mmCIF file of N, CA, C and O in Angstrom:
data_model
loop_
_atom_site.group_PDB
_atom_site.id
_atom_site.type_symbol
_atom_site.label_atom_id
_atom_site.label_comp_id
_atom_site.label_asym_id
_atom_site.label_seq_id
_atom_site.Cartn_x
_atom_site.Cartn_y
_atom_site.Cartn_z
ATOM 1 N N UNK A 1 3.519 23.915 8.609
ATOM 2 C CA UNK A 1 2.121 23.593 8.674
ATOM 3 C C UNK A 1 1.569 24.222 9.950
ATOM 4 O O UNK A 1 2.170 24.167 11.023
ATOM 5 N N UNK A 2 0.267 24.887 9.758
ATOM 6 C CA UNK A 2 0.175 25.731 10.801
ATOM 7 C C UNK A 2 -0.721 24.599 11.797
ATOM 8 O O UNK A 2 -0.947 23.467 11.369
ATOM 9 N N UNK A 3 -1.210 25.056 13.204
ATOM 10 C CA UNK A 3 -2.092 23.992 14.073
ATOM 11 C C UNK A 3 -3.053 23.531 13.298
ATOM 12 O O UNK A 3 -3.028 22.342 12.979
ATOM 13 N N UNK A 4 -4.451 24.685 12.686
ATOM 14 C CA UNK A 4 -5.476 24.663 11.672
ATOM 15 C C UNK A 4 -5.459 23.628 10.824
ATOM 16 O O UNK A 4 -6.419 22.866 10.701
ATOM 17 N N UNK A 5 -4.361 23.519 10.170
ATOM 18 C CA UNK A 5 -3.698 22.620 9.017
ATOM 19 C C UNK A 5 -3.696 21.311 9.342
ATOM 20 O O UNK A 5 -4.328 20.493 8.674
ATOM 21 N N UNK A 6 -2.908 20.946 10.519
ATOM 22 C CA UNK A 6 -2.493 19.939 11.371
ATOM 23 C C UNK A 6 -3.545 19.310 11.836
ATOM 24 O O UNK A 6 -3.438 18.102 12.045
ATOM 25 N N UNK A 7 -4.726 19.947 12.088
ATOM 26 C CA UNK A 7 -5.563 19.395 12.838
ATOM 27 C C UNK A 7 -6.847 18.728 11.914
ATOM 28 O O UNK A 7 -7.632 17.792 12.067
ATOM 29 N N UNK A 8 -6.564 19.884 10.750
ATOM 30 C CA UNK A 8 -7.555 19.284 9.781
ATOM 31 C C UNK A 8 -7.299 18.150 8.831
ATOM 32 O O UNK A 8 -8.049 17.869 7.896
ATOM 33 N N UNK A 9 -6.237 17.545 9.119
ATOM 34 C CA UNK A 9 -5.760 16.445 8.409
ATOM 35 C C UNK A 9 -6.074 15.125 9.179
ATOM 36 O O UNK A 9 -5.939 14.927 10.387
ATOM 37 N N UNK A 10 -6.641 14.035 7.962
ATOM 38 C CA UNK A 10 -7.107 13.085 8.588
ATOM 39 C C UNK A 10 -6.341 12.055 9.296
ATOM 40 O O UNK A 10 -5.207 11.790 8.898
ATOM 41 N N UNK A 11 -6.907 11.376 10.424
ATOM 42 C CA UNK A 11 -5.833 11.108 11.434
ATOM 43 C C UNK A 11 -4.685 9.871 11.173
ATOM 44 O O UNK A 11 -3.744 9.431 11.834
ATOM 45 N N UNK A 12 -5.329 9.527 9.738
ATOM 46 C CA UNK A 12 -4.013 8.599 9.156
ATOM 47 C C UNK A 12 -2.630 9.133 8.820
ATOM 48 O O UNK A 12 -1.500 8.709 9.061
ATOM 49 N N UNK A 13 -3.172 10.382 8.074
ATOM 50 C CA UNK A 13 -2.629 11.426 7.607
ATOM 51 C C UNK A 13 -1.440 11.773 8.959
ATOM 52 O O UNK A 13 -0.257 11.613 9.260
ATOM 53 N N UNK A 14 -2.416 12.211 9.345
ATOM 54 C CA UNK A 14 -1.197 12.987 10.585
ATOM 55 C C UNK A 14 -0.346 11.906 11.322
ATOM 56 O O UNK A 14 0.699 12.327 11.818
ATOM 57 N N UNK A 15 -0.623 10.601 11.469
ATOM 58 C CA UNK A 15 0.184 9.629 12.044
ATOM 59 C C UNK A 15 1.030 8.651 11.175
ATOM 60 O O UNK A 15 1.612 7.604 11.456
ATOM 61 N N UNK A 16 0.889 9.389 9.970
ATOM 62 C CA UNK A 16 2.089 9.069 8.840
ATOM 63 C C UNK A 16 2.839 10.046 8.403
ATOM 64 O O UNK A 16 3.810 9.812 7.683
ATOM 65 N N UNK A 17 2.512 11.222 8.758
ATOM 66 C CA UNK A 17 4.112 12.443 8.334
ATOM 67 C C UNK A 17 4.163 11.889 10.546
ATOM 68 O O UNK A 17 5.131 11.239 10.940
ATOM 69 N N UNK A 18 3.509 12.126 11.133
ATOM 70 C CA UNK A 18 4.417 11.759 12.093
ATOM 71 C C UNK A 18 5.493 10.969 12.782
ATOM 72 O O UNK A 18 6.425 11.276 13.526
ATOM 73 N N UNK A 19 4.928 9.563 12.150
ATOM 74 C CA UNK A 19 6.220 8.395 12.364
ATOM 75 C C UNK A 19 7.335 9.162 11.045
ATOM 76 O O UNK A 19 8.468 8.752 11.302
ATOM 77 N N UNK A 20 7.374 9.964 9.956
ATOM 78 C CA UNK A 20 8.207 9.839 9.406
ATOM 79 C C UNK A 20 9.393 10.980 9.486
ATOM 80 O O UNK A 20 10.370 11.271 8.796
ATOM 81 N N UNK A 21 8.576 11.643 11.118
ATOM 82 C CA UNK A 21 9.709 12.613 11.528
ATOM 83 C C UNK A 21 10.914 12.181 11.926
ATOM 84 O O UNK A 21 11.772 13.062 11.862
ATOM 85 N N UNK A 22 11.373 10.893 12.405
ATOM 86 C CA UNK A 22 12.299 10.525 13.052
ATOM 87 C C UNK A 22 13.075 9.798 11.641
ATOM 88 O O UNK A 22 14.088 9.183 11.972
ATOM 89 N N UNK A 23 12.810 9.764 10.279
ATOM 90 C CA UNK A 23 13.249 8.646 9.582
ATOM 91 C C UNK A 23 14.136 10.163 9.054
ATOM 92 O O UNK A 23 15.352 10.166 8.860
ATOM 93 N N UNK A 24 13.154 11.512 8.866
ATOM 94 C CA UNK A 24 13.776 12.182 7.632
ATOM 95 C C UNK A 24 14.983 13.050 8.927
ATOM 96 O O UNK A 24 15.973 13.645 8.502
ATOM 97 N N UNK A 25 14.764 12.997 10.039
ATOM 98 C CA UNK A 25 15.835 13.551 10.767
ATOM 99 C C UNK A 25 17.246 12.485 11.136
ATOM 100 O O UNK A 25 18.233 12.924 11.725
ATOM 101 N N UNK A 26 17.162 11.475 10.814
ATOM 102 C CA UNK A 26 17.944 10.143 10.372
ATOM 103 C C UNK A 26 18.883 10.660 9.343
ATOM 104 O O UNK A 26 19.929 11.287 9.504
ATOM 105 N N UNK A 27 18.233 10.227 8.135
ATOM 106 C CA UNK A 27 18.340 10.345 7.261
ATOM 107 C C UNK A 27 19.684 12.123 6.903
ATOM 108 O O UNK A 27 20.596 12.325 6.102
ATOM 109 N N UNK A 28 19.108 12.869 7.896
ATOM 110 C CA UNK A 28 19.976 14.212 7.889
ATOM 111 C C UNK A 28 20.809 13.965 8.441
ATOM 112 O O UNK A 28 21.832 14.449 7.957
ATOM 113 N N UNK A 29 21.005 13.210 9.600
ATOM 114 C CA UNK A 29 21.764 12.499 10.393
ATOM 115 C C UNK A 29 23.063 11.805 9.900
ATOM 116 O O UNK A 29 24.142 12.332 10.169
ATOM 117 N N UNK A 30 23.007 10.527 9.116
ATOM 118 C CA UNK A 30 23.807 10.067 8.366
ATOM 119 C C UNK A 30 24.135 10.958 7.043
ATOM 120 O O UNK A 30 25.131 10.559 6.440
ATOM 121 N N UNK A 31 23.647 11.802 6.623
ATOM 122 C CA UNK A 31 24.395 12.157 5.472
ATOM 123 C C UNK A 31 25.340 13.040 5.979
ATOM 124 O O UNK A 31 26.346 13.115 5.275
ATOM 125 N N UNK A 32 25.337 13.997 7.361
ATOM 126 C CA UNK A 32 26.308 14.709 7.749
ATOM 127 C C UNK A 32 27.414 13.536 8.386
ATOM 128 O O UNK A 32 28.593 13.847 8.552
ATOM 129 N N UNK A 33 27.019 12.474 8.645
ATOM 130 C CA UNK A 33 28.331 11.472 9.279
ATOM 131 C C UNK A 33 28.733 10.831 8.575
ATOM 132 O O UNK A 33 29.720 10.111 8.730
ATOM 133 N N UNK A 34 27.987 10.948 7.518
ATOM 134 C CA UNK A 34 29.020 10.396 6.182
ATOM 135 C C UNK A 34 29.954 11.097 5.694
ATOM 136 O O UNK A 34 31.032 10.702 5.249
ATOM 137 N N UNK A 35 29.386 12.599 5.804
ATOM 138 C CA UNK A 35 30.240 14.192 5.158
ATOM 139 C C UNK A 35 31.375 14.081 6.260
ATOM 140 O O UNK A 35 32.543 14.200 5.893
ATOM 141 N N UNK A 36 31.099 13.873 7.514
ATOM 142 C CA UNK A 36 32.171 14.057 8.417
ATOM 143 C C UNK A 36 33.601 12.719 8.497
ATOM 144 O O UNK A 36 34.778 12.696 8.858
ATOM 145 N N UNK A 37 32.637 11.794 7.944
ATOM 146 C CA UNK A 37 33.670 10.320 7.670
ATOM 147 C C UNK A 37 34.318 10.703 6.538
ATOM 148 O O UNK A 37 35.542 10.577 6.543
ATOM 149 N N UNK A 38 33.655 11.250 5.325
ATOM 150 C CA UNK A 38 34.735 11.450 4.469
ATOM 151 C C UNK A 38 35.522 12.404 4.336
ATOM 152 O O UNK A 38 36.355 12.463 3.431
ATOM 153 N N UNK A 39 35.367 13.241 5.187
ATOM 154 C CA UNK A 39 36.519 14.314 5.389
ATOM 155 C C UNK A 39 38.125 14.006 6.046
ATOM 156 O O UNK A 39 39.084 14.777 6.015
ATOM 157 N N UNK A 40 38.067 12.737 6.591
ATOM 158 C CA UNK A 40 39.203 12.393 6.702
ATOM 159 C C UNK A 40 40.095 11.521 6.075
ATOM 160 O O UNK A 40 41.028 10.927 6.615
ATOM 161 N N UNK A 41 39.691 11.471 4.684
ATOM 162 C CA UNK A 41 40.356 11.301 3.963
ATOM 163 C C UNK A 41 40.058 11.612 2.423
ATOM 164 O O UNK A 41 38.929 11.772 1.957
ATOM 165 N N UNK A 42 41.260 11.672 1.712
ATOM 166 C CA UNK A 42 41.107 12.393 0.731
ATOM 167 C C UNK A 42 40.459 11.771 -0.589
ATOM 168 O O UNK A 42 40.125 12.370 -1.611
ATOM 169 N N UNK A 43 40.381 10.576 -0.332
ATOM 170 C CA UNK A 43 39.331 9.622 -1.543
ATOM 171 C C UNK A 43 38.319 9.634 -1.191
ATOM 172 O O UNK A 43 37.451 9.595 -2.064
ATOM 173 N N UNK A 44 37.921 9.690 0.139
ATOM 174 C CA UNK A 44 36.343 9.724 0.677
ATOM 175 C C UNK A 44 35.687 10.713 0.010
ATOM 176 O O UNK A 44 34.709 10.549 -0.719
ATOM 177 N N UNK A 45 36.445 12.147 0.360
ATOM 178 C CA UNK A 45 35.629 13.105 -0.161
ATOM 179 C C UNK A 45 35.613 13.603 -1.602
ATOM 180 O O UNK A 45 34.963 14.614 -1.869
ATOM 181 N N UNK A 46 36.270 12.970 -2.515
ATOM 182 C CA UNK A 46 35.524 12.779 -3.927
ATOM 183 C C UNK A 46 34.975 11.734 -3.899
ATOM 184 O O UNK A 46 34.179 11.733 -4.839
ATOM 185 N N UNK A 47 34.924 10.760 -3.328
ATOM 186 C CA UNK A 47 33.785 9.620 -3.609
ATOM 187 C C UNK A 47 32.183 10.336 -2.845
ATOM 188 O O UNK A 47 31.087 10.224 -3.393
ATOM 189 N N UNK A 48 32.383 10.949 -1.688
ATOM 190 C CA UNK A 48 31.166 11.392 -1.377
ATOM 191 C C UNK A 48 30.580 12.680 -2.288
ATOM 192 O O UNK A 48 29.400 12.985 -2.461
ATOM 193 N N UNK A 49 31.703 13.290 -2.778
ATOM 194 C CA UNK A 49 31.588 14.828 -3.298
ATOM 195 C C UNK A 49 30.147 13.999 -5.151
ATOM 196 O O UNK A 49 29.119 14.474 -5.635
ATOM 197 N N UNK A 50 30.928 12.759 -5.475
ATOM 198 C CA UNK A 50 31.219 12.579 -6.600
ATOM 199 C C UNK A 50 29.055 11.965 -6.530
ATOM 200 O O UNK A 50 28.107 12.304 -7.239
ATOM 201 N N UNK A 51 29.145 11.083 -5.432
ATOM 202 C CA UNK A 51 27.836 10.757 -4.730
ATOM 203 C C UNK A 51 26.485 11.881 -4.881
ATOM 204 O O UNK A 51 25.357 11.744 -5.354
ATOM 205 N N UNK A 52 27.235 13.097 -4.204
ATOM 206 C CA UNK A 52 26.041 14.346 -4.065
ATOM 207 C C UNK A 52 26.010 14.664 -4.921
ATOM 208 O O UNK A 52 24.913 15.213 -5.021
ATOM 209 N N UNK A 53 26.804 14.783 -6.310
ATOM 210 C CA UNK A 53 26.435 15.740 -7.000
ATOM 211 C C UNK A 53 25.741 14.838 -8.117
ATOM 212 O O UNK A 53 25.242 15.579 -8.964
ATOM 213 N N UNK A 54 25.563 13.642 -8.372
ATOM 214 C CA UNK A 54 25.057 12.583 -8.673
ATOM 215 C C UNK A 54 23.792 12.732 -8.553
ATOM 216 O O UNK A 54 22.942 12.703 -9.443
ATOM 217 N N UNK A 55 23.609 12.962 -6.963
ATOM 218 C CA UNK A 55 21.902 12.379 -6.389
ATOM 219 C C UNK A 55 21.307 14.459 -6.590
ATOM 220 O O UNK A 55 20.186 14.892 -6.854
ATOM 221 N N UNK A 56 22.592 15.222 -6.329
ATOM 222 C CA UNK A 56 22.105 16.595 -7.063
ATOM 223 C C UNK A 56 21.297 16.929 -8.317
ATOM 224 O O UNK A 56 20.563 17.912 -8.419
ATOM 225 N N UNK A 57 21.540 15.874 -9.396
ATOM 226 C CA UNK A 57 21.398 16.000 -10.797
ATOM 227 C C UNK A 57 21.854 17.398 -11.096
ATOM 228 O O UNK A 57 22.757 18.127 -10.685
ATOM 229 N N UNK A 58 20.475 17.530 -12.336
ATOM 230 C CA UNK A 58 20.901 19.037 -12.775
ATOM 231 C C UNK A 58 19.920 19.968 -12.494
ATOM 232 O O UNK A 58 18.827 20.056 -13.052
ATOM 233 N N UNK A 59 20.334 20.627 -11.648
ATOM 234 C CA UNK A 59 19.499 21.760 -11.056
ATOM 235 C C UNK A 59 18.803 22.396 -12.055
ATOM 236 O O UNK A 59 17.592 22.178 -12.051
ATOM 237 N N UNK A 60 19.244 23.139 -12.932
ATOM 238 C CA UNK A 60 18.177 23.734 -14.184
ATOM 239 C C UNK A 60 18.829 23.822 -15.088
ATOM 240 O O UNK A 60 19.985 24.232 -14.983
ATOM 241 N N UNK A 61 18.199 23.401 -16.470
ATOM 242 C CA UNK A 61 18.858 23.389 -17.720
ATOM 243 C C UNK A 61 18.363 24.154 -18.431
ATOM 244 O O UNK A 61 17.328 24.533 -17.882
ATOM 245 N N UNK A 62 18.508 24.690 -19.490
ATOM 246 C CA UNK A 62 17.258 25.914 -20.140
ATOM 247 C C UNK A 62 17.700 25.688 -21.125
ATOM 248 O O UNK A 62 18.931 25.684 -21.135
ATOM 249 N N UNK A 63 16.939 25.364 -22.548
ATOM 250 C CA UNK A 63 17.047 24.845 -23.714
ATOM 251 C C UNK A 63 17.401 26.049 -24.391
ATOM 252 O O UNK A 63 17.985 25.878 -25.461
ATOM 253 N N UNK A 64 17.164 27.383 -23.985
ATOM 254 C CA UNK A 64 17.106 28.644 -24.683
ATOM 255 C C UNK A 64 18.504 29.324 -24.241
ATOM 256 O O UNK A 64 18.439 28.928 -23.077
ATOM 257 N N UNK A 65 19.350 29.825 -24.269
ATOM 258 C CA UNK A 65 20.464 30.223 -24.087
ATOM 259 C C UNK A 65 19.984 31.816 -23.393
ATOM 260 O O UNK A 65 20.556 32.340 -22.437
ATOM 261 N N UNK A 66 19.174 32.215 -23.906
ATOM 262 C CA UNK A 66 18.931 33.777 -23.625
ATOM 263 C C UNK A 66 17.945 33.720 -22.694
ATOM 264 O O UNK A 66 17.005 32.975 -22.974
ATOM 265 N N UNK A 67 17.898 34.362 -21.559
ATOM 266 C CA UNK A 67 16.664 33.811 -21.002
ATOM 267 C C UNK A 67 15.555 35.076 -21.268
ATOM 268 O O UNK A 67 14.355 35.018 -21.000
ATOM 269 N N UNK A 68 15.981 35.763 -21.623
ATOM 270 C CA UNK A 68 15.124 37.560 -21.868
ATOM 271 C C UNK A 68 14.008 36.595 -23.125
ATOM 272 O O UNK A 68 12.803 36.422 -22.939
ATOM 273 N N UNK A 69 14.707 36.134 -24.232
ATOM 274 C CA UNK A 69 13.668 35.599 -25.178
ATOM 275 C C UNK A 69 13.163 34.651 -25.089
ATOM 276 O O UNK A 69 12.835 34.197 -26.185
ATOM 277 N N UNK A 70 12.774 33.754 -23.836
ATOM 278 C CA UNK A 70 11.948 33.004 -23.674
ATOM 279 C C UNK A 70 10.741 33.229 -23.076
ATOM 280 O O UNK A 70 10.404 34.113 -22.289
ATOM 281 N N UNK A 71 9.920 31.998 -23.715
ATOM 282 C CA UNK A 71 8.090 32.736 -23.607
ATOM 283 C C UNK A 71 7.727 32.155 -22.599
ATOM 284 O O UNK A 71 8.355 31.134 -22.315
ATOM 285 N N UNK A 72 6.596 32.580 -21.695
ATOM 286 C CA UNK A 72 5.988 32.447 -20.737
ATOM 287 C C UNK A 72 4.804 31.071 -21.048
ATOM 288 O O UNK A 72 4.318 31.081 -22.179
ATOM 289 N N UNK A 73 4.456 30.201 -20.324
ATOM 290 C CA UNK A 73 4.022 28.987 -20.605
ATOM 291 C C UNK A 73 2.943 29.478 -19.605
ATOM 292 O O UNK A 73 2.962 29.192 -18.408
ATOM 293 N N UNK A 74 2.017 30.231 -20.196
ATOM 294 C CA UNK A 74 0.692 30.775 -19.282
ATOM 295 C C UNK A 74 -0.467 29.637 -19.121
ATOM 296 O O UNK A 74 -1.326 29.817 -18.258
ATOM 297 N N UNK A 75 -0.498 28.693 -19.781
ATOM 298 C CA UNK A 75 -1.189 27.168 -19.366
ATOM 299 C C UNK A 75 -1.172 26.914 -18.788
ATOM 300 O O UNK A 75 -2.151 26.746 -18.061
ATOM 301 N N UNK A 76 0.389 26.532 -18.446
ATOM 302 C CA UNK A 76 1.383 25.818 -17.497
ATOM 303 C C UNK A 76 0.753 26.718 -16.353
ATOM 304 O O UNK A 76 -0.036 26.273 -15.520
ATOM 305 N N UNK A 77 1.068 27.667 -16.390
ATOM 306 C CA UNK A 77 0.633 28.699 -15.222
ATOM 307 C C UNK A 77 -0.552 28.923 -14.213
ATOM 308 O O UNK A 77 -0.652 29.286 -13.040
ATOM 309 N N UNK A 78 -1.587 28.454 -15.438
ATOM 310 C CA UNK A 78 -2.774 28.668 -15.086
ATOM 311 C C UNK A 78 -3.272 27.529 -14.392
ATOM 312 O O UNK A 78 -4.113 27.593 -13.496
ATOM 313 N N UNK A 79 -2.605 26.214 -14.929
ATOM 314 C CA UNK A 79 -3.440 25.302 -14.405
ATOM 315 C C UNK A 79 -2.483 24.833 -12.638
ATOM 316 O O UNK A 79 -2.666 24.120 -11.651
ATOM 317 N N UNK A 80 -1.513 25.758 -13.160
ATOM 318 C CA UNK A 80 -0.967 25.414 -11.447
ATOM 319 C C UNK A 80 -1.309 26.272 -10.422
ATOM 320 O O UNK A 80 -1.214 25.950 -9.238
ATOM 321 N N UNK A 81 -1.830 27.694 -10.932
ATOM 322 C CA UNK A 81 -3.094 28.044 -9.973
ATOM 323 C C UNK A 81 -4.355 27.455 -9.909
ATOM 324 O O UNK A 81 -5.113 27.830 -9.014
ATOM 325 N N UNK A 82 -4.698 26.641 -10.661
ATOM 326 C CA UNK A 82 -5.811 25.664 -10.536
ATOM 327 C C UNK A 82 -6.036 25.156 -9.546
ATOM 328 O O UNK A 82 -6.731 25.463 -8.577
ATOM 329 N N UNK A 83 -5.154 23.975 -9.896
ATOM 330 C CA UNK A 83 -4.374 23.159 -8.924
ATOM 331 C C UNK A 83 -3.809 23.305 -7.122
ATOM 332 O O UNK A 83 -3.894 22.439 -6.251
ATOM 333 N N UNK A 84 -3.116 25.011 -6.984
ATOM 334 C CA UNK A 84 -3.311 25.335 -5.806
ATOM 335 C C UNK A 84 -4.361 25.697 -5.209
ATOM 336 O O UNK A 84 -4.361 25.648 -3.979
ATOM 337 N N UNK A 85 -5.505 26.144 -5.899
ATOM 338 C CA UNK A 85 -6.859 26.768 -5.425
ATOM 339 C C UNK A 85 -7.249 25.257 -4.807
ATOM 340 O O UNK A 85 -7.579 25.354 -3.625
ATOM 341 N N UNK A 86 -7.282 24.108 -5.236
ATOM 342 C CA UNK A 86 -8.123 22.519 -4.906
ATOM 343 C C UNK A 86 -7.511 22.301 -3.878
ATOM 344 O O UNK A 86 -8.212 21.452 -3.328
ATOM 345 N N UNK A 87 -5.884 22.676 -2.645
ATOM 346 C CA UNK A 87 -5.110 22.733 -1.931
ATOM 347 C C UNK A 87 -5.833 23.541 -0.455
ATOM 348 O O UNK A 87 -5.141 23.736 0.544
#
């Protein structure tokens, strides 16, 4: 977010992603001291492995096997340049 950005946001705004800098750098915090707790032992790290890939889900599924013959969803498209233009 550039200063411009930052500044033009209303001041609730900005003093609620601000208190929530310290929660989401936490949050990064314990999941590497969890990664580092379960590395010392060998059930930990399929129970943690088994955890991430859990809260991972499924990254992308594609109903179409081929991806060359699948069609372009120009709606879809359009209205999410819509949508960024109101941004």
């Amino acid at each position: 977010m550039s200063y411009r950005e930052a500044m033009s946001l209303p001041i609730r705004a900005f003093w609620l992603m601000n208190s929530n800098i310290g929660r989401l750098l936490a949050e990064r915090d314990l999941r590497g001291l969890s990664l580092a707790t379960a590395a010392q032992s060998g059930e930990g790290t399929q129970e943690i492995r088994q955890h991430l890939v859990i809260e991972m889900g499924d990254v992308g599924k594609c109903e179409n096997d081929d991806a060359l013959t699948a069609k372009r969803d120009q709606q879809g498209v359009d209205e999410l340049k819509s949508l960024s233009a109101l941004m």
